[in-house]
Structure formats: C-alpha cells, structure tokens
mmCIF file of C-alpha atoms in Angstrom:
data_model
loop_
_atom_site.group_PDB
_atom_site.id
_atom_site.type_symbol
_atom_site.label_atom_id
_atom_site.label_comp_id
_atom_site.label_asym_id
_atom_site.label_seq_id
_atom_site.Cartn_x
_atom_site.Cartn_y
_atom_site.Cartn_z
ATOM 1 C CA UNK A 1 -54.933 -6.950 58.508
ATOM 2 C CA UNK A 2 -57.374 -4.204 57.494
ATOM 3 C CA UNK A 3 -57.849 -3.514 53.824
ATOM 4 C CA UNK A 4 -57.992 0.161 52.976
ATOM 5 C CA UNK A 5 -60.974 1.104 50.836
ATOM 6 C CA UNK A 6 -60.185 3.052 47.664
ATOM 7 C CA UNK A 7 -61.708 6.521 47.158
ATOM 8 C CA UNK A 8 -63.776 5.245 44.209
ATOM 9 C CA UNK A 9 -65.169 2.367 46.306
ATOM 10 C CA UNK A 10 -65.924 4.825 49.118
ATOM 11 C CA UNK A 11 -67.815 7.050 46.647
ATOM 12 C CA UNK A 12 -69.806 4.039 45.438
ATOM 13 C CA UNK A 13 -70.632 3.057 49.034
ATOM 14 C CA UNK A 14 -71.848 6.581 49.879
ATOM 15 C CA UNK A 15 -74.160 6.701 46.849
ATOM 16 C CA UNK A 16 -75.559 3.212 47.510
ATOM 17 C CA UNK A 17 -76.079 4.176 51.179
ATOM 18 C CA UNK A 18 -78.132 7.160 49.992
ATOM 19 C CA UNK A 19 -80.491 5.049 47.862
ATOM 20 C CA UNK A 20 -80.596 2.284 50.487
ATOM 21 C CA UNK A 21 -81.618 4.764 53.196
ATOM 22 C CA UNK A 22 -84.361 6.116 50.918
ATOM 23 C CA UNK A 23 -85.620 2.560 50.305
ATOM 24 C CA UNK A 24 -85.587 1.814 54.051
ATOM 25 C CA UNK A 25 -87.580 5.035 54.482
ATOM 26 C CA UNK A 26 -84.844 6.555 56.623
ATOM 27 C CA UNK A 27 -85.024 9.989 55.052
ATOM 28 C CA UNK A 28 -82.869 11.752 57.639
ATOM 29 C CA UNK A 29 -80.039 9.263 56.972
ATOM 30 C CA UNK A 30 -80.387 9.778 53.209
ATOM 31 C CA UNK A 31 -80.403 13.584 53.361
ATOM 32 C CA UNK A 32 -77.462 13.569 55.807
ATOM 33 C CA UNK A 33 -75.350 12.241 52.906
ATOM 34 C CA UNK A 34 -75.952 15.417 50.886
ATOM 35 C CA UNK A 35 -73.434 18.259 51.048
ATOM 36 C CA UNK A 36 -74.634 21.726 52.120
ATOM 37 C CA UNK A 37 -73.830 23.023 48.595
ATOM 38 C CA UNK A 38 -75.685 20.114 46.925
ATOM 39 C CA UNK A 39 -77.210 20.706 43.461
ATOM 40 C CA UNK A 40 -79.599 18.399 41.575
ATOM 41 C CA UNK A 41 -80.216 18.435 37.839
ATOM 42 C CA UNK A 42 -83.528 16.639 37.388
ATOM 43 C CA UNK A 43 -85.156 15.810 34.072
ATOM 44 C CA UNK A 44 -88.309 17.876 33.699
ATOM 45 C CA UNK A 45 -87.306 20.678 36.057
ATOM 46 C CA UNK A 46 -86.697 24.106 34.607
ATOM 47 C CA UNK A 47 -83.665 24.845 36.783
ATOM 48 C CA UNK A 48 -81.286 22.923 39.048
ATOM 49 C CA UNK A 49 -82.530 22.244 42.578
ATOM 50 C CA UNK A 50 -80.618 23.134 45.720
ATOM 51 C CA UNK A 51 -80.670 20.741 48.674
ATOM 52 C CA UNK A 52 -83.954 22.193 49.990
ATOM 53 C CA UNK A 53 -85.677 21.867 46.595
ATOM 54 C CA UNK A 54 -84.325 18.351 46.159
ATOM 55 C CA UNK A 55 -85.550 17.373 49.623
ATOM 56 C CA UNK A 56 -89.031 18.726 48.761
ATOM 57 C CA UNK A 57 -88.998 16.744 45.501
ATOM 58 C CA UNK A 58 -87.774 13.625 47.328
ATOM 59 C CA UNK A 59 -90.368 13.977 50.098
ATOM 60 C CA UNK A 60 -93.210 14.357 47.568
ATOM 61 C CA UNK A 61 -92.115 11.108 45.930
ATOM 62 C CA UNK A 62 -91.480 9.428 49.301
ATOM 63 C CA UNK A 63 -94.976 10.282 50.582
ATOM 64 C CA UNK A 64 -96.726 9.249 47.357
ATOM 65 C CA UNK A 65 -94.944 5.928 46.782
ATOM 66 C CA UNK A 66 -94.436 3.337 49.499
ATOM 67 C CA UNK A 67 -92.398 0.135 49.495
ATOM 68 C CA UNK A 68 -89.947 1.829 47.131
ATOM 69 C CA UNK A 69 -86.972 -0.205 45.987
ATOM 70 C CA UNK A 70 -84.071 0.810 43.784
ATOM 71 C CA UNK A 71 -82.598 -2.138 41.892
ATOM 72 C CA UNK A 72 -79.428 -1.272 40.067
ATOM 73 C CA UNK A 73 -78.374 -3.426 37.124
ATOM 74 C CA UNK A 74 -75.210 -1.375 36.691
ATOM 75 C CA UNK A 75 -73.128 0.737 39.046
ATOM 76 C CA UNK A 76 -70.217 2.435 37.315
ATOM 77 C CA UNK A 77 -67.618 4.491 39.142
ATOM 78 C CA UNK A 78 -65.198 6.904 37.531
ATOM 79 C CA UNK A 79 -63.294 9.064 39.976
ATOM 80 C CA UNK A 80 -65.775 11.193 41.935
ATOM 81 C CA UNK A 81 -68.813 10.175 39.828
ATOM 82 C CA UNK A 82 -71.064 7.167 40.428
ATOM 83 C CA UNK A 83 -73.546 6.130 37.724
ATOM 84 C CA UNK A 84 -76.477 3.941 38.742
ATOM 85 C CA UNK A 85 -78.802 2.394 36.139
ATOM 86 C CA UNK A 86 -81.772 0.201 36.919
ATOM 87 C CA UNK A 87 -85.379 0.327 38.044
ATOM 88 C CA UNK A 88 -87.444 1.783 40.839
ATOM 89 C CA UNK A 89 -90.547 -0.085 41.996
ATOM 90 C CA UNK A 90 -93.140 1.122 44.498
ATOM 91 C CA UNK A 91 -96.850 1.307 45.277
ATOM 92 C CA UNK A 92 -98.762 4.547 44.663
ATOM 93 C CA UNK A 93 -100.542 5.078 47.994
ATOM 94 C CA UNK A 94 -100.409 8.874 48.376
ATOM 95 C CA UNK A 95 -101.180 12.066 46.485
ATOM 96 C CA UNK A 96 -98.684 12.689 43.677
ATOM 97 C CA UNK A 97 -98.724 15.994 41.800
ATOM 98 C CA UNK A 98 -102.458 16.340 42.327
ATOM 99 C CA UNK A 99 -103.244 12.702 41.477
ATOM 100 C CA UNK A 100 -104.862 10.853 44.371
ATOM 101 C CA UNK A 101 -103.664 7.388 45.339
ATOM 102 C CA UNK A 102 -104.324 4.692 42.741
ATOM 103 C CA UNK A 103 -102.970 1.741 44.739
ATOM 104 C CA UNK A 104 -101.080 0.710 41.585
ATOM 105 C CA UNK A 105 -97.662 -0.886 41.529
ATOM 106 C CA UNK A 106 -95.211 1.073 39.410
ATOM 107 C CA UNK A 107 -91.892 0.153 37.870
ATOM 108 C CA UNK A 108 -89.817 2.706 36.058
ATOM 109 C CA UNK A 109 -86.401 2.801 34.491
ATOM 110 C CA UNK A 110 -83.970 5.183 36.153
ATOM 111 C CA UNK A 111 -80.467 6.494 35.618
ATOM 112 C CA UNK A 112 -78.532 8.683 38.025
ATOM 113 C CA UNK A 113 -75.120 10.268 38.112
ATOM 114 C CA UNK A 114 -73.980 11.356 41.559
ATOM 115 C CA UNK A 115 -70.782 13.262 42.258
ATOM 116 C CA UNK A 116 -69.149 12.764 45.643
ATOM 117 C CA UNK A 117 -66.774 15.169 47.347
ATOM 118 C CA UNK A 118 -65.448 14.891 50.916
ATOM 119 C CA UNK A 119 -67.733 11.884 51.609
ATOM 120 C CA UNK A 120 -70.903 13.796 50.659
ATOM 121 C CA UNK A 121 -72.989 13.854 47.508
ATOM 122 C CA UNK A 122 -72.513 17.329 46.029
ATOM 123 C CA UNK A 123 -74.191 16.923 42.658
ATOM 124 C CA UNK A 124 -76.913 14.711 41.231
ATOM 125 C CA UNK A 125 -78.261 14.198 37.718
ATOM 126 C CA UNK A 126 -81.494 12.212 37.621
ATOM 127 C CA UNK A 127 -83.440 10.709 34.752
ATOM 128 C CA UNK A 128 -86.542 8.586 35.219
ATOM 129 C CA UNK A 129 -89.165 7.296 32.813
ATOM 130 C CA UNK A 130 -91.786 9.947 33.572
ATOM 131 C CA UNK A 131 -94.033 8.970 30.631
ATOM 132 C CA UNK A 132 -93.964 5.327 31.724
ATOM 133 C CA UNK A 133 -94.852 6.393 35.264
ATOM 134 C CA UNK A 134 -97.815 8.462 34.082
ATOM 135 C CA UNK A 135 -99.061 5.603 31.882
ATOM 136 C CA UNK A 136 -98.794 3.131 34.772
ATOM 137 C CA UNK A 137 -100.799 5.508 36.970
ATOM 138 C CA UNK A 138 -103.512 5.697 34.290
ATOM 139 C CA UNK A 139 -102.849 9.234 33.130
ATOM 140 C CA UNK A 140 -103.759 9.459 29.461
ATOM 141 C CA UNK A 141 -101.648 11.415 26.998
ATOM 142 C CA UNK A 142 -103.631 14.220 25.393
ATOM 143 C CA UNK A 143 -102.210 15.784 22.236
ATOM 144 C CA UNK A 144 -101.667 19.513 22.157
ATOM 145 C CA UNK A 145 -103.685 21.848 19.929
ATOM 146 C CA UNK A 146 -101.071 21.760 17.149
ATOM 147 C CA UNK A 147 -101.528 17.995 16.704
ATOM 148 C CA UNK A 148 -105.339 17.886 16.710
ATOM 149 C CA UNK A 149 -105.859 18.866 13.024
ATOM 150 C CA UNK A 150 -103.388 16.182 11.895
ATOM 151 C CA UNK A 151 -105.024 13.526 14.066
ATOM 152 C CA UNK A 152 -108.521 14.447 12.861
ATOM 153 C CA UNK A 153 -107.393 14.429 9.219
ATOM 154 C CA UNK A 154 -105.847 10.975 9.656
ATOM 155 C CA UNK A 155 -108.955 9.598 11.349
ATOM 156 C CA UNK A 156 -111.292 11.051 8.736
ATOM 157 C CA UNK A 157 -109.214 9.713 5.854
ATOM 158 C CA UNK A 158 -109.324 6.222 7.396
ATOM 159 C CA UNK A 159 -113.054 6.485 8.069
ATOM 160 C CA UNK A 160 -113.929 7.598 4.547
ATOM 161 C CA UNK A 161 -111.366 5.505 2.685
ATOM 162 C CA UNK A 162 -112.920 3.985 -0.431
ATOM 163 C CA UNK A 163 -113.141 0.194 -0.467
ATOM 164 C CA UNK A 164 -110.903 -1.568 -2.973
ATOM 165 C CA UNK A 165 -111.324 -4.727 -5.034
ATOM 166 C CA UNK A 166 -114.288 -6.341 -6.754
ATOM 167 C CA UNK A 167 -116.109 -7.544 -3.668
ATOM 168 C CA UNK A 168 -115.150 -4.554 -1.466
ATOM 169 C CA UNK A 169 -113.007 -6.818 0.678
ATOM 170 C CA UNK A 170 -109.784 -5.825 -0.983
ATOM 171 C CA UNK A 171 -109.755 -8.988 -3.112
#
C-alpha cells in the first residue's frame, strides 16, 4: 500500500532537494526547482532578485565557497512556506566580491523562507550572518566618518585619564 505524501511534506521535500542539490554541487538540479516567475528577497540587496539575478548570486557564492553544506536545525512547514534555520559551512577557495581566496573555513548562521507553488520554489527570503562571514574571512570593520570623532574622543579620554588614589594605582 502506497502512502500519499501531503502537500506540506511535498513542499518540504522540494525545498530540501534544492539545498541538497546545491551542496552536492549539482547547480542545474537546484535551479530546475525554481519557478520561471521566481523572486528572491535577500538581506543586503537593494531590490528583489529575479531568477537570473538569484542564479548569478548563487553562482558567485558557489564558485567562491567549496565543500558547502547546509545543516538545518529546524525545518518548519506552514502551508506553502518552508522555513529552514541552521548553518552553512564551506571553504573559501575562490574570489568572493573582490576578495581573493583565503583558504579559510567559514560557518555562518542562516535562515530561509521558501514558498512553493506547483512543485516549484516561487519565492525565497534569505538571511545570513554577513558580518560573521566577513569577520571569518579576515575583513576588518572600519567605522564610517560620523563615528571617527567619537572614537577618537573616547581613546584620548582613556589615554589622558588622571590616575586615582595615593599611589597612582587606584588604591
């Protein structure tokens, strides 16, 4: 007797197939799961991406990071939406946004919401720990011009702080 799979379980399977194909480096299989009218809402992008823009984004990441693995701690399904929360690990072996290969292992927290319609992913919301990624790759945070006076003032006040106590040790 064959058990019929529920629509929510089918949606979950489609989304997990997408990430599994990406991890196996089978990009054509992954992108085949996207609907022609696919739209991606990615943290840090100024506007939603269509399927072509999302594929370009995905390929840039794919080429820069090898041995990529999605590990989901939670997979929640509600109707046509599948939420995946977990981590992505990989090795930085290619150029990424102008940064040459560092050979470093990265691990970043991720959260996605994918909406499935007619057995295809039609919408994606993606959030990854971009700051954590940059720190792991050795990119240093530089404060903007508006913060520099405040930082300098704080440093100078600490540098020229008067000693306290009788023996200048604070005692």
